[in-house]
Amino acid sequence: MYQDMYERWLAAELDDADLKPELESVKGDDAAIQNRFAVALKFGTAGLRGVLGAGTNRMNIYTVGRATQGFADYLNANFDNPSVAIARDSRNNGELFVRTTAAIMAANGVTAYVYPRISPVPTLSWAVRDLGCSGGICMTASHNPAPYNGYKAYGPDGCQITSQAAAAISAAIAETDAFAGVKSMDFDEAVASGKVKWIEDAVLERYYDAVLAQSVNNLSDEQIAAAPLKLVYTPLNGTGLVPVTTVLARAGVSDVTVVPEQEQPDGNFPTCPYPNPEIREAMQKGIDLCEQVHPDLLLATDPDADRVGIAVKCKDGSYELLSGNEVGVLLLDYICAGRIEQGTMPKNPVMCKSIVSTPLADKVAEHYGVECRNVLTGFKWIGDQIAKLEADGEVDRFIFGFEESYGYLAGPYVRDKDAIIGSMLICEMAAYYRAKGS
């Protein structure tokens, strides 16, 4: 059966010229054909993720198109005048997949709001809620190696889609033929007709304001000047550079040296084949620069800027990586103590963490009188707790959530982990303690 599917793809007039040579190159190679066509990429609560290339088991405009048609069918069945926000990170083919997705949504009567430049996952979650969209899509494979891309799907709450939604979308995808069953139109015509709209900079500005509003201790200019924080930062060739440096500058952190080899977006990730800030190899260029610059802190965000890792300067001048559990507990303690000190702690505060994250957080929360809710692994479950608080009119009770895999969120303004606010609060925490002489 996979041979028949391969022959069908090989005979088709493909709109992506890069796919045909790959199909030709595996002719007669049964194992290679089976690997590409024996199964289709599975659509789940995290959408799609896979290696770029030709075939049903690869990320390409046809697997993306089929998924988008299924998502569009779901939106039209469940929402009046549906709309969707779309973003991408720095990965290869991201722009192609965004244009493909937006054109299909437009052809199906779903208004598509598109970020005109690469943009982190949390800004997509923000746009869904800020623009009142029925759903969202971000083209990202998070911290996977360079050959990967993905299609992360969001619901109207800015959270990754529920199991029920994923099942309904999967059922619609199963009924869709990748070549004959997908409605589309010319992207430029869709823009001209207003069916595809560019997301304006004002949306991003409102996101920045929401992040900055979560500041715990607003240090005075005098305090910052007396003990300025020195930072080395790497976006790991992803989306973090502009939003992280913008927010840090507005928060008063201006002494930032960016790792030059990893500064610009590059889907090939030439200096870190596995762009994961949990791994020392990905952080090595930053650590090497620290040996020259001697900062207080090294900060690294992953390609879609929803996770952030750090290395701190030790007394002997070396730099030690901190785990996600360590940073999560430090941030929880800082947020709780700071909000109590500032008089901004809400009544009956709540924090959330995944069940695989450190139980030390439970103890810290108990110490400060904060309810700690332990949820299943996956930040959507933390987002689900925020949604439940919101439904009860108590969303301001949520003060912090984290996963051991470097994912942090303070405040309910988005419903996914956010390396931008993680970066701001980590730097604010370090600057605060430095100003105190600690």
PDB file of C-alpha atoms in Angstrom, residues 162-368:
ATOM      1  CA  THR A 162      -7.756  19.683  23.962  1.00  0.00           C
ATOM      2  CA  SER A 163      -7.865  15.938  23.366  1.00  0.00           C
ATOM      3  CA  GLN A 164     -11.462  16.270  22.178  1.00  0.00           C
ATOM      4  CA  ALA A 165     -10.552  18.938  19.638  1.00  0.00           C
ATOM      5  CA  ALA A 166      -7.547  16.935  18.451  1.00  0.00           C
ATOM      6  CA  ALA A 167      -9.739  13.864  17.947  1.00  0.00           C
ATOM      7  CA  ALA A 168     -12.309  15.859  15.953  1.00  0.00           C
ATOM      8  CA  ILE A 169      -9.613  17.460  13.804  1.00  0.00           C
ATOM      9  CA  SER A 170      -7.943  14.072  13.261  1.00  0.00           C
ATOM     10  CA  ALA A 171     -11.257  12.635  12.096  1.00  0.00           C
ATOM     11  CA  ALA A 172     -11.636  15.489   9.600  1.00  0.00           C
ATOM     12  CA  ILE A 173      -8.050  14.989   8.406  1.00  0.00           C
ATOM     13  CA  ALA A 174      -8.726  11.276   7.845  1.00  0.00           C
ATOM     14  CA  GLU A 175     -11.542  12.237   5.444  1.00  0.00           C
ATOM     15  CA  THR A 176      -9.288  14.606   3.481  1.00  0.00           C
ATOM     16  CA  ASP A 177      -7.296  13.651   0.391  1.00  0.00           C
ATOM     17  CA  ALA A 178      -3.971  15.520   0.406  1.00  0.00           C
ATOM     18  CA  PHE A 179      -4.189  16.346  -3.315  1.00  0.00           C
ATOM     19  CA  ALA A 180      -7.890  16.502  -4.192  1.00  0.00           C
ATOM     20  CA  GLY A 181      -9.527  17.327  -0.852  1.00  0.00           C
ATOM     21  CA  VAL A 182      -7.809  20.560   0.166  1.00  0.00           C
ATOM     22  CA  LYS A 183      -9.356  23.932  -0.715  1.00  0.00           C
ATOM     23  CA  SER A 184      -6.865  26.730  -1.294  1.00  0.00           C
ATOM     24  CA  MET A 185      -6.372  30.056  -3.026  1.00  0.00           C
ATOM     25  CA  ASP A 186      -3.539  32.367  -3.995  1.00  0.00           C
ATOM     26  CA  PHE A 187      -1.950  33.823  -0.868  1.00  0.00           C
ATOM     27  CA  ASP A 188      -1.511  37.335  -2.281  1.00  0.00           C
ATOM     28  CA  GLU A 189      -5.111  37.357  -3.467  1.00  0.00           C
ATOM     29  CA  ALA A 190      -6.203  36.287   0.011  1.00  0.00           C
ATOM     30  CA  VAL A 191      -4.273  39.228   1.488  1.00  0.00           C
ATOM     31  CA  ALA A 192      -5.735  41.657  -1.061  1.00  0.00           C
ATOM     32  CA  SER A 193      -9.268  40.439  -0.309  1.00  0.00           C
ATOM     33  CA  GLY A 194      -8.815  40.790   3.456  1.00  0.00           C
ATOM     34  CA  LYS A 195      -9.193  37.070   4.089  1.00  0.00           C
ATOM     35  CA  VAL A 196      -5.585  37.052   5.297  1.00  0.00           C
ATOM     36  CA  LYS A 197      -4.593  39.945   7.544  1.00  0.00           C
ATOM     37  CA  TRP A 198      -1.145  40.847   8.843  1.00  0.00           C
ATOM     38  CA  ILE A 199      -0.887  41.052  12.618  1.00  0.00           C
ATOM     39  CA  GLU A 200      -0.019  44.642  13.455  1.00  0.00           C
ATOM     40  CA  ASP A 201       2.867  45.715  15.686  1.00  0.00           C
ATOM     41  CA  ALA A 202       0.304  47.041  18.187  1.00  0.00           C
ATOM     42  CA  VAL A 203      -0.538  43.435  19.107  1.00  0.00           C
ATOM     43  CA  LEU A 204       3.107  42.771  19.950  1.00  0.00           C
ATOM     44  CA  GLU A 205       3.300  46.019  21.916  1.00  0.00           C
ATOM     45  CA  ARG A 206       0.323  44.952  24.022  1.00  0.00           C
ATOM     46  CA  TYR A 207       2.107  41.648  24.627  1.00  0.00           C
ATOM     47  CA  TYR A 208       5.244  43.489  25.797  1.00  0.00           C
ATOM     48  CA  ASP A 209       3.117  45.584  28.150  1.00  0.00           C
ATOM     49  CA  ALA A 210       1.509  42.435  29.562  1.00  0.00           C
ATOM     50  CA  VAL A 211       4.912  40.851  30.206  1.00  0.00           C
ATOM     51  CA  LEU A 212       6.320  43.975  31.862  1.00  0.00           C
ATOM     52  CA  ALA A 213       3.200  44.243  34.036  1.00  0.00           C
ATOM     53  CA  GLN A 214       4.261  41.000  35.739  1.00  0.00           C
ATOM     54  CA  SER A 215       7.362  42.625  37.223  1.00  0.00           C
ATOM     55  CA  VAL A 216       7.689  41.715  40.905  1.00  0.00           C
ATOM     56  CA  ASN A 217      10.129  44.324  42.215  1.00  0.00           C
ATOM     57  CA  ASN A 218      10.424  47.498  40.179  1.00  0.00           C
ATOM     58  CA  LEU A 219      13.994  48.543  40.926  1.00  0.00           C
ATOM     59  CA  SER A 220      14.724  52.253  40.818  1.00  0.00           C
ATOM     60  CA  ASP A 221      17.167  53.662  38.261  1.00  0.00           C
ATOM     61  CA  GLU A 222      19.504  54.391  41.183  1.00  0.00           C
ATOM     62  CA  GLN A 223      19.458  50.765  42.338  1.00  0.00           C
ATOM     63  CA  ILE A 224      20.080  49.499  38.811  1.00  0.00           C
ATOM     64  CA  ALA A 225      22.913  51.974  38.296  1.00  0.00           C
ATOM     65  CA  ALA A 226      24.494  51.043  41.621  1.00  0.00           C
ATOM     66  CA  ALA A 227      24.618  47.340  40.795  1.00  0.00           C
ATOM     67  CA  PRO A 228      24.023  46.835  37.052  1.00  0.00           C
ATOM     68  CA  LEU A 229      23.438  43.294  35.838  1.00  0.00           C
ATOM     69  CA  LYS A 230      25.850  42.073  33.175  1.00  0.00           C
ATOM     70  CA  LEU A 231      24.337  39.511  30.834  1.00  0.00           C
ATOM     71  CA  VAL A 232      25.368  37.231  27.964  1.00  0.00           C
ATOM     72  CA  TYR A 233      22.374  36.088  25.913  1.00  0.00           C
ATOM     73  CA  THR A 234      21.867  33.620  23.075  1.00  0.00           C
ATOM     74  CA  PRO A 235      18.626  33.059  21.154  1.00  0.00           C
ATOM     75  CA  LEU A 236      20.180  29.860  19.692  1.00  0.00           C
ATOM     76  CA  ASN A 237      19.448  31.118  16.141  1.00  0.00           C
ATOM     77  CA  GLY A 238      15.743  31.245  16.995  1.00  0.00           C
ATOM     78  CA  THR A 239      13.035  33.834  17.622  1.00  0.00           C
ATOM     79  CA  GLY A 240      14.062  35.252  20.981  1.00  0.00           C
ATOM     80  CA  LEU A 241      16.459  38.050  20.015  1.00  0.00           C
ATOM     81  CA  VAL A 242      14.029  40.921  19.416  1.00  0.00           C
ATOM     82  CA  PRO A 243      11.407  40.206  22.121  1.00  0.00           C
ATOM     83  CA  VAL A 244      13.921  39.265  24.826  1.00  0.00           C
ATOM     84  CA  THR A 245      16.226  42.244  24.281  1.00  0.00           C
ATOM     85  CA  THR A 246      13.235  44.588  23.889  1.00  0.00           C
ATOM     86  CA  VAL A 247      11.660  43.530  27.189  1.00  0.00           C
ATOM     87  CA  LEU A 248      14.982  43.468  29.044  1.00  0.00           C
ATOM     88  CA  ALA A 249      15.853  46.978  27.822  1.00  0.00           C
ATOM     89  CA  ARG A 250      12.465  48.281  28.963  1.00  0.00           C
ATOM     90  CA  ALA A 251      13.014  46.559  32.313  1.00  0.00           C
ATOM     91  CA  GLY A 252      16.355  48.322  32.741  1.00  0.00           C
ATOM     92  CA  VAL A 253      18.757  45.528  31.749  1.00  0.00           C
ATOM     93  CA  SER A 254      20.969  47.154  29.125  1.00  0.00           C
ATOM     94  CA  ASP A 255      24.394  45.498  29.505  1.00  0.00           C
ATOM     95  CA  VAL A 256      23.631  42.559  27.209  1.00  0.00           C
ATOM     96  CA  THR A 257      26.199  40.830  24.989  1.00  0.00           C
ATOM     97  CA  VAL A 258      24.615  38.530  22.393  1.00  0.00           C
ATOM     98  CA  VAL A 259      26.478  35.416  21.246  1.00  0.00           C
ATOM     99  CA  PRO A 260      27.340  36.448  17.649  1.00  0.00           C
ATOM    100  CA  GLU A 261      27.308  32.947  16.092  1.00  0.00           C
ATOM    101  CA  GLN A 262      23.796  32.326  17.426  1.00  0.00           C
ATOM    102  CA  GLU A 263      22.306  35.815  17.120  1.00  0.00           C
ATOM    103  CA  GLN A 264      20.497  35.679  13.779  1.00  0.00           C
ATOM    104  CA  PRO A 265      17.628  33.320  12.922  1.00  0.00           C
ATOM    105  CA  ASP A 266      18.930  30.210  11.133  1.00  0.00           C
ATOM    106  CA  GLY A 267      16.911  27.026  10.766  1.00  0.00           C
ATOM    107  CA  ASN A 268      20.093  25.006  10.210  1.00  0.00           C
ATOM    108  CA  PHE A 269      21.318  25.767  13.753  1.00  0.00           C
ATOM    109  CA  PRO A 270      24.953  25.520  12.606  1.00  0.00           C
ATOM    110  CA  THR A 271      26.578  25.758  16.059  1.00  0.00           C
ATOM    111  CA  CYS A 272      24.151  23.598  18.043  1.00  0.00           C
ATOM    112  CA  PRO A 273      22.620  20.682  16.102  1.00  0.00           C
ATOM    113  CA  TYR A 274      20.254  20.099  19.021  1.00  0.00           C
ATOM    114  CA  PRO A 275      19.133  23.639  20.004  1.00  0.00           C
ATOM    115  CA  ASN A 276      17.991  22.759  23.502  1.00  0.00           C
ATOM    116  CA  PRO A 277      19.112  25.012  26.394  1.00  0.00           C
ATOM    117  CA  GLU A 278      18.948  21.991  28.699  1.00  0.00           C
ATOM    118  CA  ILE A 279      22.031  20.609  26.935  1.00  0.00           C
ATOM    119  CA  ARG A 280      25.509  21.978  27.582  1.00  0.00           C
ATOM    120  CA  GLU A 281      26.497  21.587  23.915  1.00  0.00           C
ATOM    121  CA  ALA A 282      23.858  24.140  22.901  1.00  0.00           C
ATOM    122  CA  MET A 283      25.070  26.505  25.625  1.00  0.00           C
ATOM    123  CA  GLN A 284      28.785  26.061  24.888  1.00  0.00           C
ATOM    124  CA  LYS A 285      29.178  29.114  22.602  1.00  0.00           C
ATOM    125  CA  GLY A 286      27.581  31.208  25.322  1.00  0.00           C
ATOM    126  CA  ILE A 287      29.815  29.713  28.005  1.00  0.00           C
ATOM    127  CA  ASP A 288      32.885  30.378  25.841  1.00  0.00           C
ATOM    128  CA  LEU A 289      31.816  34.024  25.480  1.00  0.00           C
ATOM    129  CA  CYS A 290      31.286  34.247  29.240  1.00  0.00           C
ATOM    130  CA  GLU A 291      34.951  33.373  29.734  1.00  0.00           C
ATOM    131  CA  GLN A 292      35.783  36.554  27.795  1.00  0.00           C
ATOM    132  CA  VAL A 293      33.012  38.922  28.931  1.00  0.00           C
ATOM    133  CA  HIS A 294      32.650  37.697  32.557  1.00  0.00           C
ATOM    134  CA  PRO A 295      28.913  38.410  32.969  1.00  0.00           C
ATOM    135  CA  ASP A 296      26.807  37.693  36.029  1.00  0.00           C
ATOM    136  CA  LEU A 297      24.479  35.473  34.055  1.00  0.00           C
ATOM    137  CA  LEU A 298      24.180  33.516  30.794  1.00  0.00           C
ATOM    138  CA  LEU A 299      20.678  33.312  29.324  1.00  0.00           C
ATOM    139  CA  ALA A 300      19.566  31.060  26.432  1.00  0.00           C
ATOM    140  CA  THR A 301      16.142  30.710  24.820  1.00  0.00           C
ATOM    141  CA  ASP A 302      15.148  27.810  22.567  1.00  0.00           C
ATOM    142  CA  PRO A 303      14.125  28.371  18.889  1.00  0.00           C
ATOM    143  CA  ASP A 304      10.442  29.142  19.567  1.00  0.00           C
ATOM    144  CA  ALA A 305      11.329  31.066  22.749  1.00  0.00           C
ATOM    145  CA  ASP A 306       8.972  29.297  25.090  1.00  0.00           C
ATOM    146  CA  ARG A 307      11.778  27.882  27.264  1.00  0.00           C
ATOM    147  CA  VAL A 308      14.817  29.543  28.827  1.00  0.00           C
ATOM    148  CA  GLY A 309      17.941  28.122  30.429  1.00  0.00           C
ATOM    149  CA  ILE A 310      20.660  29.868  32.429  1.00  0.00           C
ATOM    150  CA  ALA A 311      24.206  29.493  33.671  1.00  0.00           C
ATOM    151  CA  VAL A 312      25.344  31.464  36.723  1.00  0.00           C
ATOM    152  CA  LYS A 313      28.776  32.757  37.653  1.00  0.00           C
ATOM    153  CA  CYS A 314      30.382  30.839  40.514  1.00  0.00           C
ATOM    154  CA  LYS A 315      32.841  32.201  43.070  1.00  0.00           C
ATOM    155  CA  ASP A 316      35.765  30.621  41.206  1.00  0.00           C
ATOM    156  CA  GLY A 317      34.770  32.416  37.997  1.00  0.00           C
ATOM    157  CA  SER A 318      33.348  29.353  36.256  1.00  0.00           C
ATOM    158  CA  TYR A 319      29.763  29.093  34.998  1.00  0.00           C
ATOM    159  CA  GLU A 320      27.327  26.461  36.215  1.00  0.00           C
ATOM    160  CA  LEU A 321      24.139  25.478  34.392  1.00  0.00           C
ATOM    161  CA  LEU A 322      21.046  25.441  36.601  1.00  0.00           C
ATOM    162  CA  SER A 323      18.296  22.895  36.051  1.00  0.00           C
ATOM    163  CA  GLY A 324      14.708  23.806  35.293  1.00  0.00           C
ATOM    164  CA  ASN A 325      13.727  22.607  38.743  1.00  0.00           C
ATOM    165  CA  GLU A 326      16.335  24.831  40.399  1.00  0.00           C
ATOM    166  CA  VAL A 327      15.275  27.927  38.456  1.00  0.00           C
ATOM    167  CA  GLY A 328      11.593  27.125  38.966  1.00  0.00           C
ATOM    168  CA  VAL A 329      12.009  26.992  42.733  1.00  0.00           C
ATOM    169  CA  LEU A 330      14.153  30.152  42.774  1.00  0.00           C
ATOM    170  CA  LEU A 331      11.541  32.033  40.752  1.00  0.00           C
ATOM    171  CA  LEU A 332       8.690  30.758  42.911  1.00  0.00           C
ATOM    172  CA  ASP A 333      10.459  31.903  46.070  1.00  0.00           C
ATOM    173  CA  TYR A 334      11.336  35.279  44.512  1.00  0.00           C
ATOM    174  CA  ILE A 335       7.803  35.898  43.229  1.00  0.00           C
ATOM    175  CA  CYS A 336       6.166  34.920  46.516  1.00  0.00           C
ATOM    176  CA  ALA A 337       8.527  36.892  48.745  1.00  0.00           C
ATOM    177  CA  GLY A 338       8.514  39.876  46.397  1.00  0.00           C
ATOM    178  CA  ARG A 339       4.756  40.071  45.998  1.00  0.00           C
ATOM    179  CA  ILE A 340       4.246  39.810  49.749  1.00  0.00           C
ATOM    180  CA  GLU A 341       6.845  42.551  50.269  1.00  0.00           C
ATOM    181  CA  GLN A 342       5.224  44.761  47.640  1.00  0.00           C
ATOM    182  CA  GLY A 343       1.681  44.064  48.854  1.00  0.00           C
ATOM    183  CA  THR A 344       0.649  42.600  45.476  1.00  0.00           C
ATOM    184  CA  MET A 345       0.018  38.991  46.507  1.00  0.00           C
ATOM    185  CA  PRO A 346      -3.597  38.093  45.670  1.00  0.00           C
ATOM    186  CA  LYS A 347      -5.928  36.421  48.129  1.00  0.00           C
ATOM    187  CA  ASN A 348      -5.695  32.615  47.986  1.00  0.00           C
ATOM    188  CA  PRO A 349      -2.810  32.558  45.477  1.00  0.00           C
ATOM    189  CA  VAL A 350      -2.245  29.547  43.220  1.00  0.00           C
ATOM    190  CA  MET A 351       0.838  28.151  41.520  1.00  0.00           C
ATOM    191  CA  CYS A 352       0.989  25.106  39.252  1.00  0.00           C
ATOM    192  CA  LYS A 353       3.660  22.636  38.232  1.00  0.00           C
ATOM    193  CA  SER A 354       3.874  19.355  36.368  1.00  0.00           C
ATOM    194  CA  ILE A 355       3.877  16.161  38.427  1.00  0.00           C
ATOM    195  CA  VAL A 356       7.431  15.369  37.279  1.00  0.00           C
ATOM    196  CA  SER A 357       8.767  18.674  38.618  1.00  0.00           C
ATOM    197  CA  THR A 358      10.456  18.941  42.010  1.00  0.00           C
ATOM    198  CA  PRO A 359       8.363  18.491  45.179  1.00  0.00           C
ATOM    199  CA  LEU A 360      10.517  21.200  46.753  1.00  0.00           C
ATOM    200  CA  ALA A 361       8.155  23.661  45.041  1.00  0.00           C
ATOM    201  CA  ASP A 362       5.279  22.255  47.106  1.00  0.00           C
ATOM    202  CA  LYS A 363       7.231  23.066  50.267  1.00  0.00           C
ATOM    203  CA  VAL A 364       8.092  26.600  49.108  1.00  0.00           C
ATOM    204  CA  ALA A 365       4.462  27.250  48.159  1.00  0.00           C
ATOM    205  CA  GLU A 366       3.283  25.951  51.531  1.00  0.00           C
ATOM    206  CA  HIS A 367       5.758  28.237  53.304  1.00  0.00           C
ATOM    207  CA  TYR A 368       4.202  31.296  51.636  1.00  0.00           C
TER     208      TYR A 368
END
